[in-house]
XYZ file of C-alpha atoms in Angstrom:
676
model
C -11.079 -17.167 -26.093
C -8.218 -19.324 -24.810
C -6.519 -19.168 -28.232
C -4.976 -15.804 -27.354
C -3.029 -17.451 -24.495
C 0.343 -19.205 -24.731
C 0.538 -22.875 -23.825
C 1.450 -22.601 -20.067
C -1.122 -19.799 -19.612
C -3.803 -21.994 -21.194
C -2.836 -24.935 -18.999
C -3.062 -22.731 -15.881
C -6.554 -21.524 -16.853
C -7.928 -25.022 -17.518
C -6.355 -26.863 -14.563
C -9.043 -27.624 -11.949
C -7.911 -30.953 -10.464
C -6.627 -29.516 -7.192
C -4.357 -26.822 -5.791
C -2.318 -24.928 -8.389
C 0.690 -22.620 -8.055
C 1.370 -20.437 -11.091
C 4.917 -19.037 -10.983
C 4.477 -15.901 -13.047
C 7.668 -14.046 -13.991
C 7.605 -10.257 -14.380
C 5.488 -9.158 -17.362
C 4.328 -12.709 -18.139
C 0.588 -11.954 -18.169
C -0.492 -13.117 -14.716
C -3.566 -10.848 -14.488
C -4.657 -12.233 -17.826
C -4.458 -15.778 -16.468
C -6.495 -14.891 -13.355
C -9.221 -13.044 -15.284
C -9.453 -15.712 -18.021
C -9.670 -18.365 -15.309
C -12.584 -16.566 -13.605
C -14.373 -16.485 -16.965
C -13.525 -20.182 -17.571
C -14.797 -21.216 -14.107
C -18.163 -19.550 -14.814
C -18.589 -20.388 -18.517
C -17.031 -23.849 -18.749
C -16.678 -25.351 -15.266
C -20.194 -24.621 -13.992
C -19.245 -22.392 -11.050
C -21.716 -19.754 -9.889
C -20.027 -16.286 -9.781
C -20.876 -15.961 -6.079
C -18.794 -19.083 -5.306
C -15.587 -17.491 -6.643
C -13.249 -15.040 -4.891
C -10.184 -13.416 -6.450
C -7.976 -11.837 -3.788
C -5.502 -9.036 -4.512
C -3.301 -6.717 -2.427
C -4.416 -3.285 -3.643
C -7.657 -1.593 -4.672
C -5.971 -0.703 -7.970
C -5.280 -4.371 -8.802
C -8.849 -5.314 -7.803
C -10.296 -2.546 -10.022
C -8.189 -3.588 -13.001
C -9.303 -7.186 -12.539
C -12.988 -6.203 -12.310
C -12.728 -4.178 -15.521
C -11.025 -7.021 -17.373
C -13.526 -9.647 -16.184
C -16.457 -7.399 -17.210
C -14.931 -7.109 -20.728
C -14.378 -10.857 -20.988
C -17.878 -11.747 -19.798
C -19.465 -9.162 -22.151
C -22.828 -8.579 -20.621
C -23.180 -11.990 -18.899
C -24.061 -11.689 -15.233
C -21.213 -11.849 -12.724
C -23.496 -10.923 -9.811
C -22.016 -12.019 -6.499
C -18.452 -12.484 -7.817
C -15.913 -11.356 -5.196
C -12.861 -9.481 -6.477
C -11.381 -7.801 -3.428
C -8.263 -7.133 -1.405
C -7.417 -9.440 1.498
C -8.479 -6.663 3.860
C -11.816 -6.009 2.120
C -12.641 -9.719 2.221
C -11.684 -9.828 5.914
C -13.964 -6.836 6.506
C -16.891 -8.608 4.791
C -16.384 -11.642 7.008
C -16.096 -9.583 10.190
C -19.178 -7.563 9.346
C -21.192 -10.733 8.881
C -19.861 -12.508 11.992
C -19.034 -9.563 14.299
C -21.319 -10.699 17.132
C -19.453 -14.038 17.454
C -16.317 -12.058 18.385
C -18.137 -9.598 20.663
C -18.186 -6.693 18.187
C -21.137 -4.785 16.796
C -21.397 -4.746 12.971
C -20.610 -1.007 12.847
C -17.178 -1.384 14.462
C -14.672 1.332 13.505
C -11.494 0.757 11.526
C -8.601 2.762 12.955
C -5.873 4.069 10.672
C -2.160 4.126 11.490
C -2.290 7.611 13.049
C -5.157 6.608 15.394
C -3.224 3.492 16.432
C -0.118 5.614 16.934
C -2.037 7.934 19.299
C -3.310 4.984 21.344
C 0.215 3.563 21.652
C 1.478 7.047 22.622
C -1.197 7.325 25.353
C -0.309 3.905 26.748
C 3.445 4.575 26.749
C 2.934 8.199 27.895
C 5.873 9.380 25.792
C 6.566 11.617 22.796
C 9.602 9.596 21.685
C 8.493 9.054 18.071
C 11.122 6.422 17.333
C 10.106 4.283 20.309
C 6.420 4.694 19.427
C 6.995 3.711 15.811
C 9.079 0.687 16.842
C 6.361 -0.447 19.257
C 3.597 0.051 16.684
C 5.684 -1.835 14.102
C 6.305 -4.693 16.547
C 2.585 -5.058 17.362
C 1.803 -5.114 13.633
C 4.503 -7.764 13.046
C 3.033 -9.949 15.812
C -0.453 -9.674 14.331
C 0.824 -10.522 10.840
C 2.541 -13.586 12.260
C -0.719 -14.525 14.045
C 0.717 -14.073 17.533
C -1.690 -12.719 20.162
C -0.771 -10.539 23.149
C -0.388 -13.458 25.595
C 1.855 -15.391 23.180
C 3.918 -12.247 22.534
C 4.454 -11.841 26.279
C 5.499 -15.474 26.655
C 7.913 -15.270 23.705
C 9.479 -11.873 24.496
C 13.194 -12.377 25.124
C 14.548 -8.849 25.481
C 13.532 -5.715 27.276
C 12.121 -3.876 24.279
C 9.910 -6.736 23.077
C 8.847 -7.381 26.672
C 7.679 -3.781 27.017
C 6.030 -3.929 23.575
C 4.153 -7.094 24.572
C 2.670 -5.274 27.589
C 1.642 -2.354 25.348
C 0.133 -4.869 22.888
C -2.122 -6.225 25.660
C -3.346 -2.751 26.720
C -3.655 -1.677 23.089
C -5.979 -4.599 22.293
C -8.092 -3.860 25.374
C -8.409 -0.211 24.255
C -9.454 -1.240 20.749
C -12.113 -3.560 22.149
C -13.416 -0.768 24.395
C -13.666 1.532 21.363
C -15.397 -1.281 19.415
C -12.626 -0.738 16.882
C -10.187 -2.835 14.887
C -6.925 -1.847 13.220
C -5.762 -2.724 9.718
C -3.988 -5.957 10.743
C -7.085 -7.154 12.663
C -9.010 -7.356 9.388
C -7.014 -10.527 8.625
C -6.180 -11.714 12.142
C -9.733 -11.623 13.534
C -11.320 -13.720 10.736
C -8.641 -16.374 11.347
C -9.428 -16.318 15.088
C -13.125 -16.480 14.251
C -12.671 -19.581 12.089
C -10.476 -21.261 14.704
C -13.092 -20.713 17.416
C -16.325 -21.178 15.441
C -16.406 -24.141 13.092
C -19.928 -23.283 11.916
C -18.709 -19.891 10.634
C -15.788 -21.563 8.846
C -18.095 -24.141 7.203
C -20.426 -21.367 6.076
C -17.607 -19.421 4.363
C -16.067 -22.563 2.859
C -19.449 -23.349 1.279
C -19.846 -19.738 0.162
C -16.407 -19.427 -1.479
C -15.744 -22.646 -3.398
C -12.843 -21.441 -5.542
C -10.107 -18.954 -4.592
C -7.634 -17.151 -6.858
C -4.812 -15.374 -5.007
C -2.749 -12.694 -6.750
C 0.843 -11.730 -5.712
C 0.990 -14.826 -3.526
C 4.647 -14.200 -2.579
C 3.493 -11.108 -0.616
C 1.259 -13.040 1.795
C 2.150 -13.074 5.487
C 1.618 -15.953 7.933
C -1.864 -14.718 8.842
C -3.032 -14.391 5.229
C -1.693 -17.843 4.397
C -3.626 -19.273 7.366
C -6.803 -17.613 6.096
C -6.341 -19.053 2.584
C -5.607 -22.511 3.996
C -8.715 -22.447 6.210
C -11.012 -21.249 3.435
C -9.799 -23.803 0.885
C -9.855 -26.655 3.429
C -8.791 -30.132 2.411
C -10.129 -29.756 -1.155
C -7.571 -27.075 -1.924
C -9.593 -25.615 -4.776
C -7.394 -22.615 -5.443
C -4.952 -21.013 -7.870
C -2.116 -19.060 -6.249
C -0.213 -16.787 -8.631
C 3.144 -15.432 -7.520
C 6.825 -14.888 -8.234
C 9.502 -15.704 -5.656
C 11.868 -13.330 -7.534
C 9.593 -10.372 -6.738
C 9.204 -11.009 -2.999
C 10.180 -7.547 -1.680
C 7.945 -7.117 1.358
C 9.772 -9.202 3.973
C 10.158 -6.076 6.144
C 6.361 -5.809 6.198
C 5.761 -9.362 7.400
C 5.404 -11.032 3.974
C 6.987 -14.457 3.958
C 8.364 -15.893 0.715
C 8.548 -19.211 2.613
C 4.767 -19.438 2.054
C 5.608 -20.580 -1.486
C 7.678 -23.472 -0.171
C 5.052 -24.142 2.494
C 2.456 -24.753 -0.230
C 4.473 -27.690 -1.560
C 4.575 -29.160 1.979
C 0.944 -28.501 2.919
C -0.630 -29.606 -0.367
C 0.991 -32.811 -1.607
C -1.078 -32.668 -4.819
C 0.110 -29.142 -5.654
C 0.674 -28.608 -9.377
C 3.248 -25.974 -10.427
C 3.061 -24.175 -13.791
C 5.704 -21.607 -14.816
C 5.024 -18.529 -16.945
C 8.395 -17.449 -18.350
C 7.516 -15.596 -21.578
C 7.745 -11.859 -20.911
C 5.519 -9.560 -23.016
C 7.006 -6.319 -21.701
C 10.757 -5.895 -22.149
C 13.549 -6.148 -24.705
C 16.047 -9.027 -24.649
C 18.830 -6.919 -23.087
C 16.623 -5.896 -20.150
C 15.533 -9.515 -19.631
C 19.131 -10.795 -19.766
C 20.100 -8.227 -17.121
C 17.183 -9.261 -14.891
C 17.939 -12.991 -15.263
C 21.655 -12.557 -14.597
C 21.145 -10.438 -11.469
C 18.539 -12.744 -9.922
C 20.641 -15.847 -10.685
C 22.873 -14.712 -7.784
C 20.052 -15.558 -5.341
C 19.389 -19.151 -4.249
C 16.343 -20.368 -6.187
C 13.145 -21.794 -4.756
C 11.977 -22.658 -8.290
C 14.152 -22.392 -11.427
C 12.736 -19.822 -13.831
C 14.143 -17.765 -16.716
C 12.410 -14.879 -18.472
C 12.479 -14.735 -22.264
C 10.695 -12.614 -24.849
C 10.540 -11.831 -28.546
C 10.511 -8.025 -28.563
C 13.984 -7.662 -30.136
C 17.425 -6.982 -28.627
C 16.779 -3.370 -27.643
C 19.114 -0.549 -26.547
C 22.200 -1.051 -24.419
C 21.649 -0.503 -20.707
C 23.382 2.717 -19.650
C 25.212 2.934 -16.319
C 26.362 6.456 -15.425
C 28.552 7.698 -12.607
C 27.835 11.256 -11.417
C 30.002 13.472 -9.228
C 27.167 14.355 -6.818
C 23.417 14.080 -6.211
C 22.902 17.434 -7.962
C 24.916 16.276 -10.977
C 22.983 12.979 -11.068
C 19.602 14.746 -11.001
C 20.702 17.251 -13.659
C 22.069 14.525 -15.921
C 18.933 12.351 -15.601
C 16.581 15.250 -16.424
C 18.717 16.316 -19.420
C 18.795 12.752 -20.765
C 15.051 12.424 -20.247
C 14.314 15.662 -22.132
C 16.691 14.796 -24.999
C 15.208 11.286 -25.294
C 11.649 12.635 -25.289
C 12.489 15.202 -27.974
C 14.268 12.651 -30.158
C 11.659 9.878 -29.879
C 8.509 12.040 -29.682
C 7.319 10.217 -26.581
C 5.076 11.450 -23.739
C 6.119 12.354 -20.189
C 4.118 9.405 -18.804
C 6.433 7.014 -20.690
C 9.205 7.842 -18.166
C 9.766 6.775 -14.573
C 12.472 7.735 -12.087
C 12.742 4.961 -9.509
C 14.623 4.983 -6.202
C 15.119 2.957 -3.013
C 13.984 5.573 -0.458
C 11.538 8.505 -0.456
C 14.269 10.984 0.587
C 15.936 10.568 -2.832
C 12.995 12.208 -4.633
C 13.421 15.771 -3.325
C 16.350 16.820 -5.508
C 14.702 15.312 -8.617
C 11.463 17.152 -7.868
C 13.465 20.402 -7.737
C 15.081 19.740 -11.106
C 11.776 18.759 -12.712
C 10.150 21.945 -11.405
C 13.089 24.041 -12.667
C 12.585 22.586 -16.144
C 8.768 22.906 -15.908
C 8.347 19.159 -16.428
C 5.073 17.746 -15.000
C 5.522 14.868 -12.543
C 3.613 12.785 -9.997
C 5.067 11.221 -6.861
C 3.930 7.749 -5.942
C 3.361 7.182 -2.263
C 2.771 10.916 -1.748
C -0.001 12.150 0.551
C -3.193 10.248 -0.136
C -6.401 12.212 -0.648
C -7.721 10.543 2.515
C -4.780 11.792 4.581
C -5.678 15.447 4.055
C -6.782 17.153 7.286
C -10.148 18.327 5.946
C -11.048 14.815 4.745
C -9.997 13.278 8.079
C -12.226 15.861 9.842
C -15.255 14.657 7.910
C -14.340 11.003 8.288
C -14.244 11.480 12.090
C -17.949 12.461 11.964
C -18.734 9.485 9.757
C -16.939 7.113 12.108
C -18.770 8.528 15.105
C -22.154 8.193 13.377
C -21.292 4.557 12.631
C -19.940 3.795 16.097
C -20.381 6.245 18.981
C -17.846 4.290 21.087
C -15.016 5.326 18.742
C -13.135 7.661 21.122
C -10.466 8.968 18.680
C -13.259 10.002 16.273
C -15.251 11.550 19.150
C -12.374 13.845 20.176
C -11.713 15.060 16.618
C -15.392 15.612 15.750
C -16.174 17.326 19.080
C -13.397 19.870 18.608
C -13.427 20.490 14.821
C -14.910 23.057 14.334
C -14.923 24.281 17.974
C -18.289 23.789 19.683
C -17.669 25.233 23.116
C -16.356 21.857 24.324
C -13.032 22.797 25.897
C -10.022 20.710 26.882
C -10.969 20.758 30.573
C -14.398 19.277 29.821
C -12.801 16.636 27.584
C -10.216 15.785 30.240
C -12.920 15.298 32.866
C -14.955 13.267 30.432
C -11.888 11.131 29.655
C -11.134 10.515 33.325
C -14.728 9.541 34.050
C -14.913 7.288 30.980
C -11.727 5.409 31.786
C -12.619 5.044 35.485
C -15.985 3.501 34.518
C -14.617 1.632 31.462
C -17.104 3.221 29.070
C -16.732 5.369 25.949
C -16.580 9.179 26.031
C -19.953 9.349 24.293
C -21.619 7.090 26.883
C -19.943 8.988 29.750
C -21.554 12.270 28.626
C -24.996 10.851 29.477
C -24.046 9.570 32.965
C -25.723 11.467 35.838
C -22.573 11.303 38.027
C -20.528 12.955 35.315
C -23.190 15.555 34.524
C -23.420 16.736 38.143
C -19.678 17.421 38.057
C -19.683 19.825 35.069
C -20.882 23.415 34.632
C -24.241 23.942 32.895
C -22.840 25.762 29.867
C -20.170 23.083 29.245
C -22.714 20.290 29.709
C -25.199 21.909 27.316
C -22.567 22.208 24.584
C -21.464 18.612 25.101
C -24.997 17.190 25.111
C -26.026 19.253 22.072
C -23.141 17.661 20.179
C -23.967 14.099 21.335
C -27.679 14.493 20.604
C -26.888 15.830 17.156
C -24.800 12.693 16.492
C -27.790 10.578 17.642
C -30.015 12.385 15.127
C -27.517 11.740 12.344
C -27.340 8.055 13.327
C -31.086 7.715 12.822
C -30.841 9.408 9.418
C -27.744 7.452 8.329
C -29.691 4.207 7.828
C -32.707 5.889 6.252
C -31.753 8.893 4.102
C -29.483 9.096 1.026
C -25.835 9.515 2.066
C -25.328 12.733 0.055
C -28.279 14.447 1.716
C -27.103 13.614 5.247
C -23.562 14.781 4.466
C -24.623 18.116 2.997
C -26.838 18.801 6.022
C -23.911 17.942 8.310
C -21.618 20.424 6.518
C -24.096 23.286 6.828
C -24.953 22.514 10.474
C -21.322 22.526 11.645
C -20.614 25.468 9.262
C -17.509 23.758 7.975
C -16.956 26.102 5.014
C -16.937 29.177 7.279
C -14.599 27.333 9.689
C -12.108 26.715 6.850
C -12.140 30.349 5.696
C -11.730 31.537 9.315
C -8.750 29.315 10.020
C -6.874 29.333 6.667
C -5.552 31.749 4.062
C -8.265 32.274 1.379
C -6.394 30.230 -1.237
C -5.765 27.261 1.067
C -9.367 27.399 2.339
C -10.680 27.341 -1.221
C -8.552 24.329 -2.091
C -9.638 22.475 1.083
C -13.322 23.269 0.539
C -13.012 22.019 -3.042
C -11.553 18.715 -1.686
C -14.494 18.442 0.721
C -17.007 18.918 -2.124
C -15.150 16.334 -4.244
C -15.267 13.882 -1.335
C -18.996 14.428 -0.721
C -19.707 14.102 -4.458
C -17.686 10.884 -4.656
C -19.433 9.405 -1.581
C -22.869 10.412 -2.876
C -22.124 8.594 -6.132
C -20.785 5.534 -4.287
C -23.978 5.469 -2.206
C -26.283 5.221 -5.226
C -27.156 1.905 -6.876
C -25.269 1.593 -10.162
C -23.699 -0.746 -12.677
C -19.926 -0.812 -12.199
C -17.618 -2.834 -14.477
C -20.714 -4.634 -15.759
C -21.727 -5.619 -12.209
C -24.813 -4.280 -10.506
C -24.000 -2.651 -7.179
C -26.690 -2.048 -4.586
C -27.286 1.333 -2.960
C -25.205 1.772 0.205
C -26.236 3.715 3.273
C -23.873 5.965 5.186
C -22.869 3.217 7.647
C -21.726 0.860 4.888
C -19.923 3.693 3.098
C -18.049 4.651 6.278
C -16.370 1.258 6.664
C -15.571 1.214 2.947
C -13.908 4.659 3.243
C -11.897 3.677 6.336
C -10.512 0.714 4.464
C -9.858 2.549 1.192
C -7.971 5.302 2.956
C -5.524 2.701 4.213
C -5.148 0.734 1.002
C -4.721 3.832 -1.179
C -6.466 6.928 -2.460
C -9.595 7.340 -4.560
C -9.487 6.677 -8.304
C -7.070 8.968 -10.083
C -6.599 9.217 -13.850
C -3.080 8.900 -15.320
C -1.883 12.444 -16.158
C 0.840 12.984 -18.774
C 3.617 13.331 -16.222
C 6.931 11.708 -15.304
C 6.414 9.173 -12.531
C 8.632 9.418 -9.448
C 8.315 6.308 -7.323
C 10.024 4.099 -4.793
C 10.857 0.629 -6.088
C 8.360 -0.868 -3.651
C 5.513 1.310 -4.943
C 6.463 0.633 -8.591
C 5.924 -3.130 -8.388
C 3.237 -4.210 -10.838
C 3.740 -1.124 -13.033
C 5.576 -0.767 -16.346
C 7.107 2.187 -18.191
C 8.651 2.659 -21.617
C 11.822 4.181 -20.178
C 13.185 3.795 -16.658
C 15.852 5.761 -14.775
C 17.022 3.754 -11.760
C 18.903 6.224 -9.546
C 21.228 6.083 -6.533
C 22.320 2.498 -7.206
C 25.087 2.525 -4.599
C 26.294 0.421 -1.707
C 24.396 1.679 1.347
C 21.322 2.704 -0.667
C 20.611 -0.347 -2.873
C 21.482 -2.609 -1.122
C 20.356 -0.601 1.892
C 22.906 -0.016 4.666
C 20.816 -1.879 7.256
C 20.538 -4.887 4.917
C 24.327 -4.902 4.417
C 24.900 -4.903 8.207
C 22.240 -7.560 8.813
C 23.313 -9.499 5.709
C 26.533 -10.600 7.406
C 24.432 -12.785 9.709
C 21.387 -13.207 7.482
C 22.033 -13.417 3.703
C 18.266 -13.239 3.038
C 18.426 -9.472 3.698
C 20.758 -8.889 0.718
C 18.687 -11.364 -1.328
C 15.583 -9.213 -0.789
C 17.522 -6.097 -1.889
C 18.625 -7.974 -5.020
C 14.979 -8.821 -5.733
C 14.234 -5.102 -5.398
C 16.865 -4.371 -8.069
C 15.262 -7.101 -10.225
C 11.841 -5.447 -9.791
C 13.372 -2.102 -10.842
C 14.971 -3.557 -13.982
C 11.818 -5.420 -15.056
C 9.661 -2.255 -14.921
C 11.423 -1.081 -18.111
C 10.030 -1.917 -21.535
C 12.448 -0.285 -23.991
C 15.299 1.483 -22.227
C 17.006 1.374 -18.840
C 19.372 3.990 -17.365
C 21.120 3.205 -14.087
C 23.021 5.924 -12.197
C 25.117 6.240 -9.053
C 26.994 9.061 -7.310
C 30.689 9.188 -6.450
C 29.983 11.567 -3.562
C 26.876 12.176 -1.528
C 25.981 14.409 1.401
C 25.260 12.431 4.560
C 24.386 14.271 7.765
C 25.770 17.471 6.218
C 29.126 15.911 5.260
C 30.355 14.824 1.846
C 31.097 11.103 1.723
C 32.644 8.952 -0.984
C 30.283 6.312 -2.428
C 30.794 3.012 -4.213
C 28.684 1.602 -7.032
C 26.256 -1.086 -5.879
C 27.455 -4.694 -6.062
C 24.415 -5.279 -8.311
C 25.989 -3.154 -11.089
C 28.904 -5.610 -11.287
C 26.352 -8.438 -11.665
C 24.919 -6.996 -14.905
C 25.860 -8.808 -18.171
C 28.950 -6.984 -19.513
C 27.941 -7.146 -23.204
C 24.592 -5.461 -22.612
C 25.907 -2.508 -20.604
C 27.599 0.733 -21.551
C 29.323 2.664 -18.759
C 29.457 6.469 -18.724
C 31.532 8.706 -16.493
C 34.133 11.266 -17.615
C 37.883 10.899 -16.912
C 37.728 13.740 -14.392
C 35.634 11.807 -11.914
C 38.708 11.404 -9.738
C 38.212 14.224 -7.204
C 41.891 15.379 -7.327
C 42.100 15.444 -11.130
C 38.694 17.100 -11.162
C 39.922 19.876 -8.830
C 43.047 20.523 -10.947
C 40.995 20.413 -14.132
C 38.515 22.920 -12.658
C 41.388 25.246 -11.594
C 43.065 25.181 -15.022
C 39.705 25.721 -16.739
C 39.059 28.718 -14.494
C 42.578 30.086 -15.171
C 41.941 29.817 -18.926
C 38.650 31.722 -18.647
C 40.311 34.447 -16.538
C 43.136 34.737 -19.085
C 40.631 35.023 -21.952
C 38.725 37.761 -20.082
C 41.994 39.619 -19.303
C 42.969 39.629 -22.985
C 39.670 41.187 -24.121
């Protein structure tokens, strides 16, 4: 089995004498190394599958890994093997140890919009920018493993001081709701292990060998968790690439790679430099660009897939001209090479760049998908249903209570909810609990109270059924009781209602299937009740959408979302100063060169997505805030190897010449028409 691996890959799979860092260049087969190593640990090294955990960053990566391991193990049992995201593993730990931290096992997981609402309530403002900044700051503190008290002590300016106060109130609110946010799924397990040695020992015994994918994307909190779980033995393999560290803005810390060499003196480093994806020209371009960054570890990609086409760099007069030119090139290339639409990707630095390309693709009737578009779980109708699920799982979840109580309308008006809210906060209890308090009940009209209690009692009934009856049955009964289909048709145009109802049925069907015992990727999965499914859904909706097949369509994606993917032919657009590198990075880069270095890594990620051909384009003029502005090509274009690049851009790109040329062309046409 190991014969199909190259020499460094084989060495990485077989090395078990201590901590190992595998520096895996783009397209060098890192997933293969991780999956082969899992198989090797079980077949050759005597590990029980339940003692091994492979940790990834996305559900998609975890799924791919599970499928590959199932193929490798061909029918042998992998029961108990953990292949999960950091957040899913954190959730497992919290579920098992919730009581030690003062939570009940059915705590709710709040998504970003729920958190945003809580922050908005605390700050009592509608200033979206301030709210987003505050939410971002709280998330950054959690990722850096800084609690509310430490944040307050460290705050050095007015904004962070105010944010630290909000952080404190925000955490208190979460605790009152018996809820955690996305960042807590890593932070709380670390706190748990710091405070309860017995829990740490239990999990260290349980997980004897860790494999960590995309290690360069870990933040301080995730690194702490890995370090605690692996203990002094350091039985782990971390796989990462310092040249693809592009998530600094999200709290990821490429320094964690250097930290490994300090914290584990016996750390072995193995480099994977053979690329199985791209042609020599693309690899030379990637190597040359990244060589302008200071190196943590020296590494150079090489491959044997032939020289390949020249890299094309095109200058366009405007965004419209760029989009038109890209789509024409794409169509001509597809026609000439008989390829499929899914062989092409259009990659960009920021979401706003996609709009004009979407227009062009629609005009030419070319199918496309947009990465990072609205997730299935973000659709209003799905969030409505999830609010009921969350409330069934945890009646103290106030955000879920408000949404479920008012969608569809149940006679519970805003005045009743306001009174309920005031009573609940005065007595420091949840809205659900407040509804049953005699003092509150005596203060509300009979009709309003009846409607409120009917709703709460119905939730109680569902709670009893949620642990006992099949998930699909409970969900279908819920839909007919609240008459959700009729509600959709009453409040939407028929076509929109039909589409929403179809999404609801898909969701229920998917959940019903997930609830049944089955064999997935060769692993047996036990039946799940509605409570277990609810936490799984909350987490999935934040990591990404449900499984989606790959349609034959051009892929539009940000560079960040494209990491880990590969395409036959890549169009990298808007490669200008102020876009890539980003304007904020240029400003900050004067004081902090690491900002430009991260942008350069983003360019490197873009280049290394391409297998056979790479087109880079930039605009000479671009509309900004309604005004036309002159643009300059990105500094990264000048860093490309001259012999591998062909520049395109007609002689009339000078705006003055272009104007004169246009006038004379127009005069000629008029003259021709006059002579007819």
